[in-house]
């Protein structure tokens, strides 16, 4: 990760990352270590599928632990409820209307918090970048791979977002 690049995340997003890291470190990794130890005790490891798969899975888990640790370490935590601003900033929930009269609501969140189903968009996405710094009543033109989309900003709020809990599945 580029040191100059910010890793903004909401309070709830950080909790979700910490819960995921905790699960890998204290539940999943020990479980796989036990499988590898059991499989190694069986003898010949060269054709032992449990051992080979277990070692591969441990490498994946260790990689995920390193990734999550770096994300948490570099996180710049923002609490949307503490923001008092007339302009759109990270953590804002923004209600817009498009050129077809369709109302949409977007929440501007960190890279690890996006959820298309909830309209949680990254501050680095085309829509997120276009909205940042704007005010109620402003027109916004968003350039996407599908073309330009025009929005008018109707409402800006700063609320605690339900990012959801870490789910193993």
PDB file of C-alpha atoms in Angstrom:
ATOM      1  CA  UNK A   1       0.000   0.000   0.000  1.00  0.00           C
ATOM      2  CA  UNK A   2       1.256   3.438  -0.894  1.00  0.00           C
ATOM      3  CA  UNK A   3       2.071   5.263   2.332  1.00  0.00           C
ATOM      4  CA  UNK A   4       0.613   8.483   0.923  1.00  0.00           C
ATOM      5  CA  UNK A   5      -2.682   6.742   0.232  1.00  0.00           C
ATOM      6  CA  UNK A   6      -5.230   7.077   3.018  1.00  0.00           C
ATOM      7  CA  UNK A   7      -7.077   4.030   4.286  1.00  0.00           C
ATOM      8  CA  UNK A   8     -10.227   5.689   5.571  1.00  0.00           C
ATOM      9  CA  UNK A   9     -12.654   3.430   7.385  1.00  0.00           C
ATOM     10  CA  UNK A  10     -15.723   3.955   9.564  1.00  0.00           C
ATOM     11  CA  UNK A  11     -15.836   2.901  13.212  1.00  0.00           C
ATOM     12  CA  UNK A  12     -18.073  -0.070  12.369  1.00  0.00           C
ATOM     13  CA  UNK A  13     -15.901  -1.009   9.397  1.00  0.00           C
ATOM     14  CA  UNK A  14     -12.854  -1.187  11.666  1.00  0.00           C
ATOM     15  CA  UNK A  15     -14.738  -3.399  14.117  1.00  0.00           C
ATOM     16  CA  UNK A  16     -15.674  -5.750  11.282  1.00  0.00           C
ATOM     17  CA  UNK A  17     -12.016  -6.001  10.168  1.00  0.00           C
ATOM     18  CA  UNK A  18     -10.892  -6.624  13.746  1.00  0.00           C
ATOM     19  CA  UNK A  19     -13.530  -9.347  14.160  1.00  0.00           C
ATOM     20  CA  UNK A  20     -12.371 -10.999  10.938  1.00  0.00           C
ATOM     21  CA  UNK A  21      -8.709 -10.862  12.018  1.00  0.00           C
ATOM     22  CA  UNK A  22      -9.645 -12.309  15.407  1.00  0.00           C
ATOM     23  CA  UNK A  23     -11.533 -15.181  13.732  1.00  0.00           C
ATOM     24  CA  UNK A  24      -8.587 -16.079  11.501  1.00  0.00           C
ATOM     25  CA  UNK A  25      -6.043 -15.849  14.328  1.00  0.00           C
ATOM     26  CA  UNK A  26      -7.971 -17.518  17.147  1.00  0.00           C
ATOM     27  CA  UNK A  27     -10.386 -19.910  15.457  1.00  0.00           C
ATOM     28  CA  UNK A  28      -9.546 -20.799  11.853  1.00  0.00           C
ATOM     29  CA  UNK A  29      -5.739 -20.922  12.082  1.00  0.00           C
ATOM     30  CA  UNK A  30      -5.619 -23.096  15.243  1.00  0.00           C
ATOM     31  CA  UNK A  31      -8.206 -25.443  13.716  1.00  0.00           C
ATOM     32  CA  UNK A  32      -6.126 -25.908  10.542  1.00  0.00           C
ATOM     33  CA  UNK A  33      -2.919 -26.278  12.595  1.00  0.00           C
ATOM     34  CA  UNK A  34      -4.571 -29.186  14.411  1.00  0.00           C
ATOM     35  CA  UNK A  35      -5.499 -30.824  11.096  1.00  0.00           C
ATOM     36  CA  UNK A  36      -1.940 -30.394   9.780  1.00  0.00           C
ATOM     37  CA  UNK A  37      -0.452 -31.836  12.988  1.00  0.00           C
ATOM     38  CA  UNK A  38      -2.811 -34.806  12.859  1.00  0.00           C
ATOM     39  CA  UNK A  39      -2.066 -35.395   9.158  1.00  0.00           C
ATOM     40  CA  UNK A  40       1.704 -35.101   9.702  1.00  0.00           C
ATOM     41  CA  UNK A  41       1.532 -37.731  12.438  1.00  0.00           C
ATOM     42  CA  UNK A  42       0.154 -40.219   9.914  1.00  0.00           C
ATOM     43  CA  UNK A  43       3.556 -40.550   8.290  1.00  0.00           C
ATOM     44  CA  UNK A  44       4.326 -40.057   4.589  1.00  0.00           C
ATOM     45  CA  UNK A  45       3.399 -36.472   3.765  1.00  0.00           C
ATOM     46  CA  UNK A  46       4.062 -36.623   0.015  1.00  0.00           C
ATOM     47  CA  UNK A  47       0.675 -38.150  -0.806  1.00  0.00           C
ATOM     48  CA  UNK A  48      -1.217 -37.028   2.289  1.00  0.00           C
ATOM     49  CA  UNK A  49      -4.052 -34.841   0.963  1.00  0.00           C
ATOM     50  CA  UNK A  50      -5.036 -33.559   4.424  1.00  0.00           C
ATOM     51  CA  UNK A  51      -1.467 -32.457   5.092  1.00  0.00           C
ATOM     52  CA  UNK A  52      -0.948 -30.881   1.655  1.00  0.00           C
ATOM     53  CA  UNK A  53      -4.292 -29.058   1.718  1.00  0.00           C
ATOM     54  CA  UNK A  54      -3.783 -27.995   5.341  1.00  0.00           C
ATOM     55  CA  UNK A  55      -0.368 -26.465   4.592  1.00  0.00           C
ATOM     56  CA  UNK A  56      -1.822 -24.648   1.574  1.00  0.00           C
ATOM     57  CA  UNK A  57      -4.719 -23.375   3.692  1.00  0.00           C
ATOM     58  CA  UNK A  58      -2.302 -22.185   6.402  1.00  0.00           C
ATOM     59  CA  UNK A  59      -0.404 -20.135   3.806  1.00  0.00           C
ATOM     60  CA  UNK A  60      -3.697 -18.579   2.673  1.00  0.00           C
ATOM     61  CA  UNK A  61      -4.704 -17.816   6.262  1.00  0.00           C
ATOM     62  CA  UNK A  62      -1.312 -16.299   7.089  1.00  0.00           C
ATOM     63  CA  UNK A  63      -1.551 -14.127   3.980  1.00  0.00           C
ATOM     64  CA  UNK A  64      -5.041 -12.976   5.010  1.00  0.00           C
ATOM     65  CA  UNK A  65      -3.838 -12.237   8.557  1.00  0.00           C
ATOM     66  CA  UNK A  66      -0.985 -10.094   7.190  1.00  0.00           C
ATOM     67  CA  UNK A  67      -3.387  -8.257   4.871  1.00  0.00           C
ATOM     68  CA  UNK A  68      -5.938  -7.569   7.625  1.00  0.00           C
ATOM     69  CA  UNK A  69      -3.218  -6.502  10.069  1.00  0.00           C
ATOM     70  CA  UNK A  70      -1.861  -3.988   7.544  1.00  0.00           C
ATOM     71  CA  UNK A  71      -5.358  -2.676   6.822  1.00  0.00           C
ATOM     72  CA  UNK A  72      -6.058  -2.181  10.526  1.00  0.00           C
ATOM     73  CA  UNK A  73      -2.632  -0.684  11.193  1.00  0.00           C
ATOM     74  CA  UNK A  74      -2.984   1.853   8.374  1.00  0.00           C
ATOM     75  CA  UNK A  75      -6.641   2.659   9.058  1.00  0.00           C
ATOM     76  CA  UNK A  76      -7.666   6.241   9.568  1.00  0.00           C
ATOM     77  CA  UNK A  77     -10.900   5.799  11.508  1.00  0.00           C
ATOM     78  CA  UNK A  78     -13.711   8.267  10.877  1.00  0.00           C
ATOM     79  CA  UNK A  79     -16.850   8.395  13.013  1.00  0.00           C
ATOM     80  CA  UNK A  80     -19.610   9.781  10.762  1.00  0.00           C
ATOM     81  CA  UNK A  81     -21.727  10.784  13.771  1.00  0.00           C
ATOM     82  CA  UNK A  82     -19.051  13.268  14.849  1.00  0.00           C
ATOM     83  CA  UNK A  83     -18.910  15.069  11.498  1.00  0.00           C
ATOM     84  CA  UNK A  84     -20.699  18.401  11.303  1.00  0.00           C
ATOM     85  CA  UNK A  85     -20.449  19.552   7.714  1.00  0.00           C
ATOM     86  CA  UNK A  86     -22.607  21.063   5.002  1.00  0.00           C
ATOM     87  CA  UNK A  87     -20.450  19.366   2.360  1.00  0.00           C
ATOM     88  CA  UNK A  88     -20.090  15.717   1.468  1.00  0.00           C
ATOM     89  CA  UNK A  89     -17.127  14.071   3.162  1.00  0.00           C
ATOM     90  CA  UNK A  90     -16.078  10.519   3.893  1.00  0.00           C
ATOM     91  CA  UNK A  91     -18.801   8.878   5.994  1.00  0.00           C
ATOM     92  CA  UNK A  92     -21.658  10.915   4.522  1.00  0.00           C
ATOM     93  CA  UNK A  93     -24.991   9.409   3.600  1.00  0.00           C
ATOM     94  CA  UNK A  94     -26.200  11.243   0.516  1.00  0.00           C
ATOM     95  CA  UNK A  95     -29.663  11.287  -1.036  1.00  0.00           C
ATOM     96  CA  UNK A  96     -29.690  12.204  -4.730  1.00  0.00           C
ATOM     97  CA  UNK A  97     -32.118  12.247  -7.648  1.00  0.00           C
ATOM     98  CA  UNK A  98     -30.987  11.213 -11.113  1.00  0.00           C
ATOM     99  CA  UNK A  99     -32.081  12.687 -14.446  1.00  0.00           C
ATOM    100  CA  UNK A 100     -34.928  10.134 -14.641  1.00  0.00           C
ATOM    101  CA  UNK A 101     -36.386  11.265 -11.312  1.00  0.00           C
ATOM    102  CA  UNK A 102     -35.150   8.183  -9.433  1.00  0.00           C
ATOM    103  CA  UNK A 103     -34.117   8.830  -5.830  1.00  0.00           C
ATOM    104  CA  UNK A 104     -31.041   6.997  -4.586  1.00  0.00           C
ATOM    105  CA  UNK A 105     -29.155   7.045  -1.326  1.00  0.00           C
ATOM    106  CA  UNK A 106     -25.421   6.382  -1.153  1.00  0.00           C
ATOM    107  CA  UNK A 107     -23.187   6.017   1.889  1.00  0.00           C
ATOM    108  CA  UNK A 108     -19.555   6.945   1.262  1.00  0.00           C
ATOM    109  CA  UNK A 109     -17.346   4.388   2.992  1.00  0.00           C
ATOM    110  CA  UNK A 110     -13.884   2.830   2.902  1.00  0.00           C
ATOM    111  CA  UNK A 111     -12.530   0.310   0.417  1.00  0.00           C
ATOM    112  CA  UNK A 112     -13.193  -2.627   2.778  1.00  0.00           C
ATOM    113  CA  UNK A 113     -16.770  -1.575   3.540  1.00  0.00           C
ATOM    114  CA  UNK A 114     -18.411  -1.393   0.136  1.00  0.00           C
ATOM    115  CA  UNK A 115     -21.694  -3.218  -0.366  1.00  0.00           C
ATOM    116  CA  UNK A 116     -23.580  -2.732  -3.626  1.00  0.00           C
ATOM    117  CA  UNK A 117     -26.773  -4.126  -2.093  1.00  0.00           C
ATOM    118  CA  UNK A 118     -26.789  -1.386   0.546  1.00  0.00           C
ATOM    119  CA  UNK A 119     -25.414   1.344  -1.795  1.00  0.00           C
ATOM    120  CA  UNK A 120     -22.292   1.612   0.364  1.00  0.00           C
ATOM    121  CA  UNK A 121     -19.806   3.042  -2.132  1.00  0.00           C
ATOM    122  CA  UNK A 122     -16.095   3.629  -1.819  1.00  0.00           C
ATOM    123  CA  UNK A 123     -14.862   7.185  -1.534  1.00  0.00           C
ATOM    124  CA  UNK A 124     -12.526   6.223  -4.406  1.00  0.00           C
ATOM    125  CA  UNK A 125     -15.321   5.053  -6.734  1.00  0.00           C
ATOM    126  CA  UNK A 126     -16.419   7.312  -9.608  1.00  0.00           C
ATOM    127  CA  UNK A 127     -19.616   8.262  -7.757  1.00  0.00           C
ATOM    128  CA  UNK A 128     -17.809   8.715  -4.436  1.00  0.00           C
ATOM    129  CA  UNK A 129     -15.137  10.963  -5.956  1.00  0.00           C
ATOM    130  CA  UNK A 130     -17.751  13.028  -7.798  1.00  0.00           C
ATOM    131  CA  UNK A 131     -19.825  13.583  -4.637  1.00  0.00           C
ATOM    132  CA  UNK A 132     -16.992  14.545  -2.264  1.00  0.00           C
ATOM    133  CA  UNK A 133     -16.971  18.255  -1.457  1.00  0.00           C
ATOM    134  CA  UNK A 134     -20.421  18.941  -2.909  1.00  0.00           C
ATOM    135  CA  UNK A 135     -23.416  20.528  -1.131  1.00  0.00           C
ATOM    136  CA  UNK A 136     -27.197  20.133  -1.138  1.00  0.00           C
ATOM    137  CA  UNK A 137     -28.562  21.452  -4.439  1.00  0.00           C
ATOM    138  CA  UNK A 138     -25.350  20.861  -6.387  1.00  0.00           C
ATOM    139  CA  UNK A 139     -25.459  19.094  -9.733  1.00  0.00           C
ATOM    140  CA  UNK A 140     -23.021  16.226 -10.095  1.00  0.00           C
ATOM    141  CA  UNK A 141     -21.951  14.492 -13.283  1.00  0.00           C
ATOM    142  CA  UNK A 142     -20.480  11.046 -12.744  1.00  0.00           C
ATOM    143  CA  UNK A 143     -18.437   9.416 -15.471  1.00  0.00           C
ATOM    144  CA  UNK A 144     -18.760   5.643 -15.309  1.00  0.00           C
ATOM    145  CA  UNK A 145     -17.793   2.867 -17.708  1.00  0.00           C
ATOM    146  CA  UNK A 146     -21.423   2.947 -18.933  1.00  0.00           C
ATOM    147  CA  UNK A 147     -21.395   6.690 -19.597  1.00  0.00           C
ATOM    148  CA  UNK A 148     -22.309   9.851 -17.732  1.00  0.00           C
ATOM    149  CA  UNK A 149     -24.930   9.968 -14.994  1.00  0.00           C
ATOM    150  CA  UNK A 150     -26.283  13.256 -13.670  1.00  0.00           C
ATOM    151  CA  UNK A 151     -27.461  13.663 -10.086  1.00  0.00           C
ATOM    152  CA  UNK A 152     -28.799  16.511  -7.983  1.00  0.00           C
ATOM    153  CA  UNK A 153     -27.925  16.316  -4.291  1.00  0.00           C
ATOM    154  CA  UNK A 154     -31.056  16.417  -2.127  1.00  0.00           C
ATOM    155  CA  UNK A 155     -29.794  15.641   1.363  1.00  0.00           C
ATOM    156  CA  UNK A 156     -26.564  15.050   3.279  1.00  0.00           C
ATOM    157  CA  UNK A 157     -26.433  13.354   6.671  1.00  0.00           C
ATOM    158  CA  UNK A 158     -23.815  11.825   8.911  1.00  0.00           C
ATOM    159  CA  UNK A 159     -25.101   8.756  10.726  1.00  0.00           C
ATOM    160  CA  UNK A 160     -23.694   5.553  12.168  1.00  0.00           C
ATOM    161  CA  UNK A 161     -23.831   2.994   9.366  1.00  0.00           C
ATOM    162  CA  UNK A 162     -24.772  -0.627   9.830  1.00  0.00           C
ATOM    163  CA  UNK A 163     -21.817  -2.152   7.994  1.00  0.00           C
ATOM    164  CA  UNK A 164     -22.842  -5.534   9.346  1.00  0.00           C
ATOM    165  CA  UNK A 165     -20.873  -8.034  11.350  1.00  0.00           C
ATOM    166  CA  UNK A 166     -18.099 -10.254  10.078  1.00  0.00           C
ATOM    167  CA  UNK A 167     -19.655 -13.404   8.686  1.00  0.00           C
ATOM    168  CA  UNK A 168     -17.579 -16.547   8.165  1.00  0.00           C
ATOM    169  CA  UNK A 169     -19.520 -17.404   5.020  1.00  0.00           C
TER     170      UNK A 169
END
